[in-house]
Amino acid sequence: MRIRFVHSADLHLDSPFTGLKAAAPENVADRLYSATFEAYDNIVNLCISEEVDALLVAGDVYDGADRSLRAQLKFVEGLKKLDAKGVRSFVCHGNHDPSDGWEARLNYPAGCHCFGPEWEAVPVSDDANGVVIHGISYPKRDVAENLARRLGRVEPSPFSIGLLHANVSNDPNHAPYAPCSLDDLAASGIDYWALGHVHTRQVPSEREPAVVYPGNPQGRHPNESGPRGVYLVEVDDGGNVGLDFRPMDTVRWARLDSDIGAFRTEQELLDALHERMQGVLDGADGRSVVVRMTLTGRGELNRTLRRPNTIEDLVEEINREWAERSPFAWCERIEDASASPFDREARLKGSDFLAEVLRTADRAKTDPELMARLGGGLSDLYQHHRFRRYLSRFAPDEEELTVLVDEAEAMAVDMLVEDEDR
């Protein structure tokens, strides 16, 4: 019953990287344009070099229902390469690429099985090793039904795999597509749940059953930082599951913070930013990196940063050094979250309006009733029909409210201290 397979998900082939390619230099734009395809090539090559039995793709093969012909041709080409090497492939579709989306009439290889809108059970091979894959695809984009419960209890087999695009435990950071619980997955009798939808790799359950998200193999924005890839999975004769994460990405994302309080001059700041770019490139395992920087803290350099075009000039200077390299490090943006010098503890002891603002902020973060009132007011804003398209789907939780209070305090301090400096 021994089996080895690659568990992938959320390929998002032909992801547009909206807004980035237009702003990036040509070499960076070209690399972003091909990044999702190169990651897919890496997955195919991994399957072949490791001589696995199968490739599993747990939904969102494409970036949208109106998938490009280029993306479909590329995907089928990879499946044919696998088929020629005796590697089978099993594919389900998710919310980004539901079955009702446009699909070109292409010839898939005999060794590929694409699951339809109802649960199917398909043996991995014809050699009676007893491994069965149960899979289902989204018939349309918005699937709110608990598909795991629809599966029910599967027929006993030496080892069973569930292929599903779903939000387990209704993670509030992800849209509630096909929501289910770990108990729902365990009740099915499936031994390994190969899941997609969550882009950050995680293992909600290691056994009985194993429940695994490999994440997406290519990050697409700053919130998808760090190594991205797939799991190489090995199941031994006893049904024990071994997980080996393999990075597949070709371009990585990094978010960097730099506290301006540590620098006295503009040259010191610039030298430090160059040093950070070198560090992130050194730590990217030979990949190119797209960087978003945030300048934080309080210091005299805040006055420089507020001068017209200063941030843009910093970005240009950094990219002159790093963006043309191969691999490159491209600074996509610098965000200024710094502030002018300010002794909070000394001002907190005062009796002026600024002192009262600081005390109110401290009280808000320690008073549950006041925090609840703040959350209630923001909930109305987040659900307002005119603003909810620009805001998160979910109102902020307690931790996020604390961050908002800190940010509001910083804004108030900046305005009040700036008035005093005039």
PDB file of N, CA, C and O in Angstrom, residues 28 40 47 62 89 102-103 106 127 163 180 274 288 291 307 318 338 342 384 405 409:
ATOM      1  N   VAL A  28      11.765  42.730 -13.958  1.00  0.00           N
ATOM      2  CA  VAL A  28      10.917  42.308 -12.845  1.00  0.00           C
ATOM      3  C   VAL A  28       9.530  41.937 -13.357  1.00  0.00           C
ATOM      4  O   VAL A  28       8.960  40.908 -12.969  1.00  0.00           O
ATOM      5  N   TYR A  40       4.718  26.081 -11.361  1.00  0.00           N
ATOM      6  CA  TYR A  40       4.062  24.856 -11.825  1.00  0.00           C
ATOM      7  C   TYR A  40       5.062  23.926 -12.498  1.00  0.00           C
ATOM      8  O   TYR A  40       5.053  22.704 -12.278  1.00  0.00           O
ATOM      9  N   CYS A  47       7.740  16.046  -9.302  1.00  0.00           N
ATOM     10  CA  CYS A  47       7.028  14.775  -9.415  1.00  0.00           C
ATOM     11  C   CYS A  47       7.842  13.756 -10.216  1.00  0.00           C
ATOM     12  O   CYS A  47       7.913  12.573  -9.859  1.00  0.00           O
ATOM     13  N   TYR A  62      -6.530  27.796 -11.718  1.00  0.00           N
ATOM     14  CA  TYR A  62      -6.461  29.062 -12.441  1.00  0.00           C
ATOM     15  C   TYR A  62      -6.852  30.212 -11.524  1.00  0.00           C
ATOM     16  O   TYR A  62      -7.408  30.012 -10.440  1.00  0.00           O
ATOM     17  N   SER A  89      -2.391  12.110 -12.307  1.00  0.00           N
ATOM     18  CA  SER A  89      -2.748  13.411 -11.739  1.00  0.00           C
ATOM     19  C   SER A  89      -4.235  13.438 -11.410  1.00  0.00           C
ATOM     20  O   SER A  89      -5.059  12.868 -12.135  1.00  0.00           O
ATOM     21  N   TRP A 102     -15.243  29.305 -18.160  1.00  0.00           N
ATOM     22  CA  TRP A 102     -14.911  28.949 -19.533  1.00  0.00           C
ATOM     23  C   TRP A 102     -13.780  27.940 -19.567  1.00  0.00           C
ATOM     24  O   TRP A 102     -12.774  28.089 -18.862  1.00  0.00           O
ATOM     25  N   GLU A 103     -13.940  26.916 -20.378  1.00  0.00           N
ATOM     26  CA  GLU A 103     -12.907  25.891 -20.489  1.00  0.00           C
ATOM     27  C   GLU A 103     -12.700  25.532 -21.951  1.00  0.00           C
ATOM     28  O   GLU A 103     -13.651  25.217 -22.671  1.00  0.00           O
ATOM     29  N   LEU A 106      -9.658  20.908 -24.701  1.00  0.00           N
ATOM     30  CA  LEU A 106      -8.312  20.370 -24.845  1.00  0.00           C
ATOM     31  C   LEU A 106      -8.305  18.889 -24.476  1.00  0.00           C
ATOM     32  O   LEU A 106      -9.165  18.419 -23.716  1.00  0.00           O
ATOM     33  N   ASP A 127      -2.944  -1.306  -9.923  1.00  0.00           N
ATOM     34  CA  ASP A 127      -2.225  -2.457  -9.394  1.00  0.00           C
ATOM     35  C   ASP A 127      -2.779  -2.948  -8.067  1.00  0.00           C
ATOM     36  O   ASP A 127      -2.126  -3.673  -7.326  1.00  0.00           O
ATOM     37  N   LEU A 163      -9.769  14.932  -1.613  1.00  0.00           N
ATOM     38  CA  LEU A 163      -9.273  16.094  -2.357  1.00  0.00           C
ATOM     39  C   LEU A 163     -10.369  17.152  -2.372  1.00  0.00           C
ATOM     40  O   LEU A 163     -11.420  16.964  -3.000  1.00  0.00           O
ATOM     41  N   CYS A 180     -16.190  23.674   6.844  1.00  0.00           N
ATOM     42  CA  CYS A 180     -16.352  22.418   7.562  1.00  0.00           C
ATOM     43  C   CYS A 180     -15.459  22.445   8.791  1.00  0.00           C
ATOM     44  O   CYS A 180     -14.628  23.338   8.957  1.00  0.00           O
ATOM     45  N   HIS A 274      19.909  49.603   2.316  1.00  0.00           N
ATOM     46  CA  HIS A 274      20.688  48.760   1.407  1.00  0.00           C
ATOM     47  C   HIS A 274      21.099  47.460   2.102  1.00  0.00           C
ATOM     48  O   HIS A 274      21.065  46.380   1.498  1.00  0.00           O
ATOM     49  N   SER A 288      14.528  35.520  -6.573  1.00  0.00           N
ATOM     50  CA  SER A 288      14.339  36.968  -6.588  1.00  0.00           C
ATOM     51  C   SER A 288      13.327  37.340  -5.507  1.00  0.00           C
ATOM     52  O   SER A 288      12.533  36.506  -5.069  1.00  0.00           O
ATOM     53  N   VAL A 291      10.098  43.426  -2.373  1.00  0.00           N
ATOM     54  CA  VAL A 291      10.169  43.913  -0.998  1.00  0.00           C
ATOM     55  C   VAL A 291       9.222  45.089  -0.793  1.00  0.00           C
ATOM     56  O   VAL A 291       9.166  45.998  -1.631  1.00  0.00           O
ATOM     57  N   ARG A 307       9.169  65.480   3.583  1.00  0.00           N
ATOM     58  CA  ARG A 307       9.426  66.408   2.487  1.00  0.00           C
ATOM     59  C   ARG A 307       8.917  65.807   1.174  1.00  0.00           C
ATOM     60  O   ARG A 307       8.951  64.584   0.982  1.00  0.00           O
ATOM     61  N   ILE A 318      17.225  52.892  -4.066  1.00  0.00           N
ATOM     62  CA  ILE A 318      17.401  51.486  -3.695  1.00  0.00           C
ATOM     63  C   ILE A 318      17.294  50.592  -4.921  1.00  0.00           C
ATOM     64  O   ILE A 318      18.107  49.675  -5.121  1.00  0.00           O
ATOM     65  N   SER A 338       6.481  56.367  10.295  1.00  0.00           N
ATOM     66  CA  SER A 338       7.301  56.965  11.344  1.00  0.00           C
ATOM     67  C   SER A 338       6.634  58.228  11.884  1.00  0.00           C
ATOM     68  O   SER A 338       5.628  58.702  11.355  1.00  0.00           O
ATOM     69  N   PHE A 342       9.228  62.161  20.265  1.00  0.00           N
ATOM     70  CA  PHE A 342       8.155  62.364  21.234  1.00  0.00           C
ATOM     71  C   PHE A 342       8.439  61.520  22.475  1.00  0.00           C
ATOM     72  O   PHE A 342       8.670  60.311  22.377  1.00  0.00           O
ATOM     73  N   HIS A 384     -21.511  48.823   6.437  1.00  0.00           N
ATOM     74  CA  HIS A 384     -22.232  49.840   5.672  1.00  0.00           C
ATOM     75  C   HIS A 384     -22.106  49.548   4.183  1.00  0.00           C
ATOM     76  O   HIS A 384     -21.012  49.248   3.675  1.00  0.00           O
ATOM     77  N   VAL A 405      -6.311  51.440  17.978  1.00  0.00           N
ATOM     78  CA  VAL A 405      -6.174  52.465  19.027  1.00  0.00           C
ATOM     79  C   VAL A 405      -4.765  53.047  18.997  1.00  0.00           C
ATOM     80  O   VAL A 405      -4.577  54.271  19.086  1.00  0.00           O
ATOM     81  N   GLU A 409      -3.851  56.871  18.192  1.00  0.00           N
ATOM     82  CA  GLU A 409      -3.033  57.679  19.097  1.00  0.00           C
ATOM     83  C   GLU A 409      -1.868  58.309  18.342  1.00  0.00           C
ATOM     84  O   GLU A 409      -1.576  59.503  18.499  1.00  0.00           O
TER      85      GLU A 409
END
